XYZ file of C-alpha atoms in Angstrom:
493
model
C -15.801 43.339 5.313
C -12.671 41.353 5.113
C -10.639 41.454 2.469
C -10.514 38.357 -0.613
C -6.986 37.440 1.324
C -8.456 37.282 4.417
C -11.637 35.124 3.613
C -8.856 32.804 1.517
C -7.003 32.548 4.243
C -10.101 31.540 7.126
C -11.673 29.466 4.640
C -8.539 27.579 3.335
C -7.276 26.661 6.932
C -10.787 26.082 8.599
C -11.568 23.524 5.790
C -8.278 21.705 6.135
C -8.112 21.871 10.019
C -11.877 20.892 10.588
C -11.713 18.143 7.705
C -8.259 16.602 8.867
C -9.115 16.280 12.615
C -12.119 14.577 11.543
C -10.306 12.369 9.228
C -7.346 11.653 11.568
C -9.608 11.102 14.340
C -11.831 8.075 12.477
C -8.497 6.340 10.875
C -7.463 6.059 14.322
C -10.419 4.955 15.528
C -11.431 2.216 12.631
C -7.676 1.135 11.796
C -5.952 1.174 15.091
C -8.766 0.600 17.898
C -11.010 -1.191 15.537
C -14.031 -0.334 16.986
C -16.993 -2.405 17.064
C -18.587 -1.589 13.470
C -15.294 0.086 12.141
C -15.544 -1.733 8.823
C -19.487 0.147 8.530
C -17.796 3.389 9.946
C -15.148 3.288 7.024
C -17.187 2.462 4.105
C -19.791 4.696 4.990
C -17.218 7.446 4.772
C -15.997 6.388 1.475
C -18.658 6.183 -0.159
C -18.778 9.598 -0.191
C -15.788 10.170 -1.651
C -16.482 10.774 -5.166
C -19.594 12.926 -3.997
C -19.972 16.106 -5.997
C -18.983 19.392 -3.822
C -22.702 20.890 -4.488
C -24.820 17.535 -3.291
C -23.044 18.264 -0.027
C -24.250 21.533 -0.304
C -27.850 20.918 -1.316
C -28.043 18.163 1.339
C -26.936 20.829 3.988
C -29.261 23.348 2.440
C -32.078 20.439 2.058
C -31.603 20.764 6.531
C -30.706 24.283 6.667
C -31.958 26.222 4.816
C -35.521 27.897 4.041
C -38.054 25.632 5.837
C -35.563 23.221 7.305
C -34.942 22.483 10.932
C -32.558 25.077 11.449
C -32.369 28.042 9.713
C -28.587 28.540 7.905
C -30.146 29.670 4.471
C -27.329 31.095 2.011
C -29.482 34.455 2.274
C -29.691 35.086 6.496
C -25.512 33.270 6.956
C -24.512 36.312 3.686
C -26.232 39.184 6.426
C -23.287 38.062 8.978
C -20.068 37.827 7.343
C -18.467 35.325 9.886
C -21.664 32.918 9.859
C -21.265 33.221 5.810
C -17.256 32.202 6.423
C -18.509 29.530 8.960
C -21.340 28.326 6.302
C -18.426 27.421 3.703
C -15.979 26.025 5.980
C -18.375 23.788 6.783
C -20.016 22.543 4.048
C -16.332 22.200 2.622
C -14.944 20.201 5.407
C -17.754 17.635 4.954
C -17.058 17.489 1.815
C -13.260 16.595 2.180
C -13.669 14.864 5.249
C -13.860 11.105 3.127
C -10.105 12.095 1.367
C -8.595 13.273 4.360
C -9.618 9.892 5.778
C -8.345 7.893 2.939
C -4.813 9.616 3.504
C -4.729 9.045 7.415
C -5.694 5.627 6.724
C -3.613 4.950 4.407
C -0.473 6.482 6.552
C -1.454 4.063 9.337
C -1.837 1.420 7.345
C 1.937 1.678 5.876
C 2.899 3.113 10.092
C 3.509 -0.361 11.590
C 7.023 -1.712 12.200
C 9.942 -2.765 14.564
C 9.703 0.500 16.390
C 5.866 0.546 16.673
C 5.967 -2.942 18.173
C 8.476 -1.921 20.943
C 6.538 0.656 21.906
C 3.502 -1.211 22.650
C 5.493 -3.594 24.551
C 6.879 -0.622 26.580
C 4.132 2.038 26.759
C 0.749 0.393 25.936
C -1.508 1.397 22.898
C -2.394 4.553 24.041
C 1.260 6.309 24.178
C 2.271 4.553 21.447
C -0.569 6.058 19.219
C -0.281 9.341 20.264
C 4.282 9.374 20.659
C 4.677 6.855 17.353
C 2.089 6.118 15.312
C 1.170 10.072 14.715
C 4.269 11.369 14.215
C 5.478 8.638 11.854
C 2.169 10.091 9.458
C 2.794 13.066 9.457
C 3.327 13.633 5.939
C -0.075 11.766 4.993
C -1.213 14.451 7.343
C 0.392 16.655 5.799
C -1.152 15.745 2.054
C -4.456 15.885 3.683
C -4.193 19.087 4.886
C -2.911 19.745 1.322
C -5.001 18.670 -0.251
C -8.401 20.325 1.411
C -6.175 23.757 0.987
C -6.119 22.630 -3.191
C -9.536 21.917 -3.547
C -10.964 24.646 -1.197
C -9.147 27.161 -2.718
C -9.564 26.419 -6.564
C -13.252 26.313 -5.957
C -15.742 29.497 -6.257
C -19.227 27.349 -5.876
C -20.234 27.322 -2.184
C -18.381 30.964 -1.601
C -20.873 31.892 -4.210
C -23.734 30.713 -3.320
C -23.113 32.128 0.310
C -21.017 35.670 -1.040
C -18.372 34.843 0.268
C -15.306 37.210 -1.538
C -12.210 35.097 -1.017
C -9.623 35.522 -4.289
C -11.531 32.766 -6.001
C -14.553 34.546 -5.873
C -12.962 37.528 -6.805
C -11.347 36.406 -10.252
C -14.492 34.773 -10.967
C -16.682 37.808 -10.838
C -13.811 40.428 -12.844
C -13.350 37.338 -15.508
C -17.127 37.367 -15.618
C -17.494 41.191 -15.599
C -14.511 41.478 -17.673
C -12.620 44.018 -15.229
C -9.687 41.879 -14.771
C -7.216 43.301 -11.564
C -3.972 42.006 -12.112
C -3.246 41.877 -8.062
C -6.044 39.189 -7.546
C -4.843 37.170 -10.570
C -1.205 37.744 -9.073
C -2.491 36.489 -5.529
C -4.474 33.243 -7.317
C -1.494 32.056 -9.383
C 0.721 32.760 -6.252
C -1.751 30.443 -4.025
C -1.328 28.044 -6.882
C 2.282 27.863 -6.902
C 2.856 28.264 -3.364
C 0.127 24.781 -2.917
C 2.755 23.140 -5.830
C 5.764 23.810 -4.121
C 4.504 22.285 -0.793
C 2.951 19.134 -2.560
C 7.124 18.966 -3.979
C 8.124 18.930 -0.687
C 5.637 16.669 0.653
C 5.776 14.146 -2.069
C 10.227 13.726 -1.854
C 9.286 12.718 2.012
C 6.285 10.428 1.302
C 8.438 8.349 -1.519
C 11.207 8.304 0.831
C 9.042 7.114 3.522
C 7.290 4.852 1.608
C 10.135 3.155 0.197
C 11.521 2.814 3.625
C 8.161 1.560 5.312
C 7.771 -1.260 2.573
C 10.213 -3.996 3.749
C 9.269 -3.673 7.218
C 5.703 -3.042 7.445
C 3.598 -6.405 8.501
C 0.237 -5.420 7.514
C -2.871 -4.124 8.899
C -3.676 -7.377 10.975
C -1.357 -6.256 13.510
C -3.120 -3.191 14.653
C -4.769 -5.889 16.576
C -2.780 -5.072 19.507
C -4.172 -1.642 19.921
C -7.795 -2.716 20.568
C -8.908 -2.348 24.139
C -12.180 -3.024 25.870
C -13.587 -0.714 28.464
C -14.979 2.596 28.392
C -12.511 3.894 25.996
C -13.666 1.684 23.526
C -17.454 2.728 23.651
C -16.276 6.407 23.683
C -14.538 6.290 20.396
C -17.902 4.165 18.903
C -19.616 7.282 19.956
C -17.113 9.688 18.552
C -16.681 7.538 15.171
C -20.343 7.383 14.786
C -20.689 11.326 15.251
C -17.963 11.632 13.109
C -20.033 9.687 10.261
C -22.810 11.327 11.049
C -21.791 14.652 10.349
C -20.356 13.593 7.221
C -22.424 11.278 5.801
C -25.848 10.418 7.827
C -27.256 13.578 8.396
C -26.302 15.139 4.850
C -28.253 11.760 3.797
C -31.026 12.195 6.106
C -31.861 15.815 5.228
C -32.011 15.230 1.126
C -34.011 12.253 2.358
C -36.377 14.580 4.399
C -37.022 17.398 2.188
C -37.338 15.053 -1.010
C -40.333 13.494 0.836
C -41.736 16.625 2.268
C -45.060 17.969 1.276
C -47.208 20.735 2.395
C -50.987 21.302 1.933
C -53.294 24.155 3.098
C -56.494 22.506 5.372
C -58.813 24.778 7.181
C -56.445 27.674 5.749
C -53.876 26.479 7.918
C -50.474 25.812 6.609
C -50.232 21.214 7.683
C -46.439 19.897 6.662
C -45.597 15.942 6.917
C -43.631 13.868 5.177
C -44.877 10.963 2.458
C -42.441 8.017 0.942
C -44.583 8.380 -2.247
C -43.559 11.952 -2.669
C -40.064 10.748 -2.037
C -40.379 7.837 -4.752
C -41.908 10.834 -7.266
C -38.965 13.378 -5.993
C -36.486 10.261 -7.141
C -38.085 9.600 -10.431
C -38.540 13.674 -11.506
C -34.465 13.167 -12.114
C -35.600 11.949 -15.537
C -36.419 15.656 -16.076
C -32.626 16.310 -15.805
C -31.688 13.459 -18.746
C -29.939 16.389 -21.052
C -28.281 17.939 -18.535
C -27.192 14.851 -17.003
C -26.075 13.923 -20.873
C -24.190 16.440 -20.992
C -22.344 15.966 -17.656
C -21.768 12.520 -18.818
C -20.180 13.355 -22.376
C -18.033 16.291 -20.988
C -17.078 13.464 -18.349
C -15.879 10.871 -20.771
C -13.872 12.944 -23.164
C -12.066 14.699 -20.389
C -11.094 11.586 -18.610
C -10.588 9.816 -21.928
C -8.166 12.372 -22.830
C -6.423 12.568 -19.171
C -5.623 8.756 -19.386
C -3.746 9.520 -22.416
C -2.002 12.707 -21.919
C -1.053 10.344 -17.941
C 0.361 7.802 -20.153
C 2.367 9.201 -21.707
C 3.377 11.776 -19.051
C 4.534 8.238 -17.008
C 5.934 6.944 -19.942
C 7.907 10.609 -19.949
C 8.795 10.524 -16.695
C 11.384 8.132 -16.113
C 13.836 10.611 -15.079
C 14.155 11.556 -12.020
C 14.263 15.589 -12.668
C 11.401 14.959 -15.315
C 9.061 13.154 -13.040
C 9.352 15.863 -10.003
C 9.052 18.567 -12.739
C 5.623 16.835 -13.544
C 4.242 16.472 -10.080
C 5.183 20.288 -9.295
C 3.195 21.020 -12.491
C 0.285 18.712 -11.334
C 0.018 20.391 -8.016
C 0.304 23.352 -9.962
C -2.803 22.765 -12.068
C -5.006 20.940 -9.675
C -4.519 24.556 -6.961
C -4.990 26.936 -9.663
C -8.549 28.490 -9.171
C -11.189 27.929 -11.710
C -12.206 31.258 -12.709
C -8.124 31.749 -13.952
C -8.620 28.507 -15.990
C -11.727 30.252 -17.537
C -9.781 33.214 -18.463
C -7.144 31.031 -20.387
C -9.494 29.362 -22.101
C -11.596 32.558 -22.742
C -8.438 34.321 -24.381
C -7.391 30.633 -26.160
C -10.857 30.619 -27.591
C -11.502 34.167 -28.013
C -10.752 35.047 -31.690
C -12.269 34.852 -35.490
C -9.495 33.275 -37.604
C -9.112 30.665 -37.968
C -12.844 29.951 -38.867
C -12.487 26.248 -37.245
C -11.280 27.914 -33.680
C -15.303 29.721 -33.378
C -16.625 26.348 -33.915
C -14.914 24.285 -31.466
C -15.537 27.329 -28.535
C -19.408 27.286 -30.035
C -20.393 23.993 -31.418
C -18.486 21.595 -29.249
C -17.773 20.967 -25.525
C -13.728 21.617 -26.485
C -13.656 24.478 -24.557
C -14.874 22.774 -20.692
C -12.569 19.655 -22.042
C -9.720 21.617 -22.199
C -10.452 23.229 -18.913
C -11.245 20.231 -17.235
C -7.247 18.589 -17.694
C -6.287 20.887 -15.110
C -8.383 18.500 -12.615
C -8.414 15.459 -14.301
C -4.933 15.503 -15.525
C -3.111 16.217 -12.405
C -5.264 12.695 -10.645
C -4.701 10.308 -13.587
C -1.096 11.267 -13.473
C -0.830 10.476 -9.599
C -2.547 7.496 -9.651
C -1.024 6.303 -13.143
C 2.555 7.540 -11.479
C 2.011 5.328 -8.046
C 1.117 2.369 -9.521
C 3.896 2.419 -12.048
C 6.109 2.937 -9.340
C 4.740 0.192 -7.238
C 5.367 -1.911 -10.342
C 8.637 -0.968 -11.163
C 9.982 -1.510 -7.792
C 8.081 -5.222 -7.140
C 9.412 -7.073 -10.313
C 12.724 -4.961 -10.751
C 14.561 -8.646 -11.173
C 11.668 -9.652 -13.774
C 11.702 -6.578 -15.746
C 15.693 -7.164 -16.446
C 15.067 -10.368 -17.702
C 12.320 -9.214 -20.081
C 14.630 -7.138 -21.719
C 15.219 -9.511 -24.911
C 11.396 -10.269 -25.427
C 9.932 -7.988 -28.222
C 8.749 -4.533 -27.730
C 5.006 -5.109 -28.401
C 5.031 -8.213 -25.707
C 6.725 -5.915 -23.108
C 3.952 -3.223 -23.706
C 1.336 -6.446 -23.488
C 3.078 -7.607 -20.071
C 3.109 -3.416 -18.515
C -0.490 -2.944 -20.042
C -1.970 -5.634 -18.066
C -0.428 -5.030 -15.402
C -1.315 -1.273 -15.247
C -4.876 -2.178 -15.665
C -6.832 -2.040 -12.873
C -4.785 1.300 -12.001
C -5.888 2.674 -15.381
C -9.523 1.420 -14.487
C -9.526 3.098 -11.471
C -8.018 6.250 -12.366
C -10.790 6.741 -15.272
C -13.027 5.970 -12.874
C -11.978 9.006 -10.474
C -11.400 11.482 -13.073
C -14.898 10.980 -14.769
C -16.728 11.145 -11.189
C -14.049 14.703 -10.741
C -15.353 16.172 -14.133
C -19.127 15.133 -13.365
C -18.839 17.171 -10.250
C -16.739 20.067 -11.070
C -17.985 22.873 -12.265
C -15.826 26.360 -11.211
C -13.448 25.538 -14.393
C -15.223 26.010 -17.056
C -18.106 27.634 -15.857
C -17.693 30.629 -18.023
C -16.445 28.495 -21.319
C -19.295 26.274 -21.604
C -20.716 26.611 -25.477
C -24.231 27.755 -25.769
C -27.607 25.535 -25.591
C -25.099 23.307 -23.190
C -25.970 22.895 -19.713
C -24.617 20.638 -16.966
C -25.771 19.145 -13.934
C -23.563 20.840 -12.084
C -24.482 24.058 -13.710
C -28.359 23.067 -13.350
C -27.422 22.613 -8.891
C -25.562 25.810 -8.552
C -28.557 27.679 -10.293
C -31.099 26.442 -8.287
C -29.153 26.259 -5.064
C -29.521 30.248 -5.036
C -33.266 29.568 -4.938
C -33.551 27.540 -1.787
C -34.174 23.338 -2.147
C -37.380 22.066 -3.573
C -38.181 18.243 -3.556
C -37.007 17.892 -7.017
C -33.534 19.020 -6.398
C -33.564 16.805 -3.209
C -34.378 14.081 -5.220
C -31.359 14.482 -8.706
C -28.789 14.957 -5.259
C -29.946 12.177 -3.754
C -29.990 9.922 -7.279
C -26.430 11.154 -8.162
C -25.012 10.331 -4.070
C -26.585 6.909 -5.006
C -25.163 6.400 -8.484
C -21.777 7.681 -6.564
C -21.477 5.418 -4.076
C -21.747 2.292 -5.899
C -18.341 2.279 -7.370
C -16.698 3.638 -4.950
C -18.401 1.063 -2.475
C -17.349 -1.683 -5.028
C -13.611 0.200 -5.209
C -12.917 -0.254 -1.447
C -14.423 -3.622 -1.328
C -11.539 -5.059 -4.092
C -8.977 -2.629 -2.148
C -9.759 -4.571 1.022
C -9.804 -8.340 -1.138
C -6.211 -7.347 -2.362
């Protein structure tokens, strides 16, 4: 067996290769050749974005797994070591497919200008994708790949379920076991810093670039000139429709499948078919989940509440330059460091008798998974919170001077409003991030507490039954909707 470097190492870059060539390819093919359907194609994609990492990997377990319709159960893909690797890169790639579109399209987006123009006069669409438009991204590229590295990494749920050792894994099961090894804590906060140092880099180019692109980039409408008609154009429908298939349709159609599926003995004979009324009763058993989902939903609140107002402040903090790179290094930081090392800080925070009041938080209140939880939440509030004060700052730089005699509370009035559709939005992500998250606080959670995501990653070790079909199916829903309703006012504005 390979060692927890190793599987780190295959997982890490399979995840952000796979998920990044998927992503790269549909921006291309929905905001530069516009296929036919390319709005469909896009929103489809997004509206998996705020999609929990472990309904991705019940729906692929729903088709794969024990009794679906091709057998890739965690227990036959952990007897071969490289179909175990190949499980998770998988399953993680879907999963991060959605971001790692939102980044490409975004890049392209902000891509055309003077340069990009001549070069469709000169060289057609084609060349000018491939020689301009591609390099010019590269550092959205580059924060895709980034980012799938981040949340791969950090994350010790589908390496689990599929045993998987990466370092991760690892730290989860000595923090667990208590037999701590200091080079596999070394190795995770090294992955962690190494991730923060290239999101540094990455982020000096992107502001750079950004602040370049703005005064000459015309808008989206001008990508126009790259559609074509032909065969070309009915291959990339084919390849953008695969594309969405493998991350959205068929992770849709299996939970759809096996929530409906029913089998009955006749004539001692084994007779399997699907029903829509055992769907409709796999749909409606979520109720049976109301405490866990409760739970989820409290632990999601506070920890978002909380990240808006540690962000604010940490923008309001940041309006030096050295200060406000010091805080995205540390945000990288956080967001890349794995979950079982958050555990164990929390663990030895928590992990004493006096004072009497520190026992009752870890016991009696969700303080503990709260705490844990900033180092996910935190890190997103901050970047979104960061970007749009930045945006603001630089479009009414002329008004803001002349504000400068009105009173201090109107000023705060004026930025408030302003900032609030960014602070909407950024609560928004961060509750959906702690609903779904689970690896970093999975060991700190108080007793008599269980969440949903805790609930899925117990009885993902058993196989898929209806009933969990139908909760993964019920949260997807209740997960698109905003984010549906997000990229709907994006587009408006």
């Amino acid at each position: 067996m390979s060692s927890p470097f190793f599987n780190t190492l295959f997982v890490c870059l399979g995840t952000s290769a796979l998920a990044t060539l998927l992503g790269l390819a549909l921006a291309l093919l929905t905001v530069c050749l516009r296929v036919p359907m390319h709005r469909w194609m896009s929103t489809l994609v997004l509206s998996l974005l705020l999609i929990p990492l472990y309904v991705q990997a019940t729906a692929w377990s729903a088709g794969f797994g024990v009794q679906g319709w091709f057998r890739l159960s965690q227990v036959s893909a952990a007897l071969s070591p490289s179909r175990a690797i190949a499980s998770v890169v998988w399953i993680h790639a879907m999963a991060a497919t959605p971001v790692c579109f939102l980044f490409c399209a975004l890049g392209l987006n902000r891509a055309f200008d003077s340069r990009t123009r001549q070069s469709l006069l000169d060289f057609g669409p084609w060349v000018s994708m491939w020689t301009v438009l591609i390099p010019k991204i590269w550092p959205w590229i580059a924060a895709s790949v980034l980012w799938s590295v981040a949340m791969t990494g950090n994350d010790m749920v589908i390496t689990n379920l599929f045993q998987v050792p990466t370092i991760t894994e690892s730290v989860y099961q000595q923090v667990q076991f208590n037999e701590l090894d200091q080079g596999s804590i070394g190795q995770a906060f090294s992955f962690a810093i190494l991730v923060g140092a290239m999101v540094l880099l990455i982020a000096s180019v992107l502001l750079r670039k950004v602040g370049s692109e703005s005064s000459e980039t015309s808008g989206p409408a001008d990508f126009q000139a790259f559609e074509e008609e032909g065969i070309l154009r009915w291959l990339g429908i084919v390849l953008g429709w695969g594309i969405v298939s493998m991350a959205v349709l068929i992770p849709l159609a299996n939970l759809l499948v096996k929530a409906g599926w029913v089998a009955t003995m006749e004539n001692e004979q084994t007779r399997r078919r699907w029903s829509p009324w055992v769907l409709i009763d796999s749909v409606l058993q979520s109720r049976m989940f109301s405490n866990e989902i409760l739970w989820s939903v409290q632990l999601g609140l506070y920890s978002s509440i909380i990240a808006i107002v540690l962000a604010i402040l940490l923008v309001r903090c940041s309006t030096m330059t050295w200060a406000a790179w010091f805080t995205i290094g540390l945000s990288a930081f956080l967001l890349a460091i794995p979950g079982p090392i958050v555990n164990l800080v929390v663990l030895r925070l928590f992990d004493r008798s006096e004072p009497e009041w520190i026992g009752f938080l870890a016991d009696r209140t969700l303080s503990g998974p709260i705490l844990a939880q900033q180092t996910r939440c935190l890190p997103i509030v901050f970047g979104v919170l960061w970007l749009a004060n930045q945006g603001y700052q630089r479009h009414n730089e002329s008004l803001l001077r002349l504000d400068q005699g009105l009173p201090f509370l109107i000023r705060l009035w004026v930025h408030a409003k302003a900032m609030s559709t960014p602070i909407a939005m950024a609560f928004a992500v961060s509750f959906f991030v702690s609903f779904a998250d689970l690896a970093t606080y999975l060991l700190v959670q108080p007793p008599q507490v269980t969440t949903v995501a805790m609930r899925m990653f117990d009885l993902l070790h058993y196989g898929i039954k209806n009933r969990e079909s139908g909760l993964a199916l019920t949260i997807a829903f209740v997960g698109a909707i905003p984010t549906i309703y997000l990229v709907g006012r994006f587009r408006r504005n």
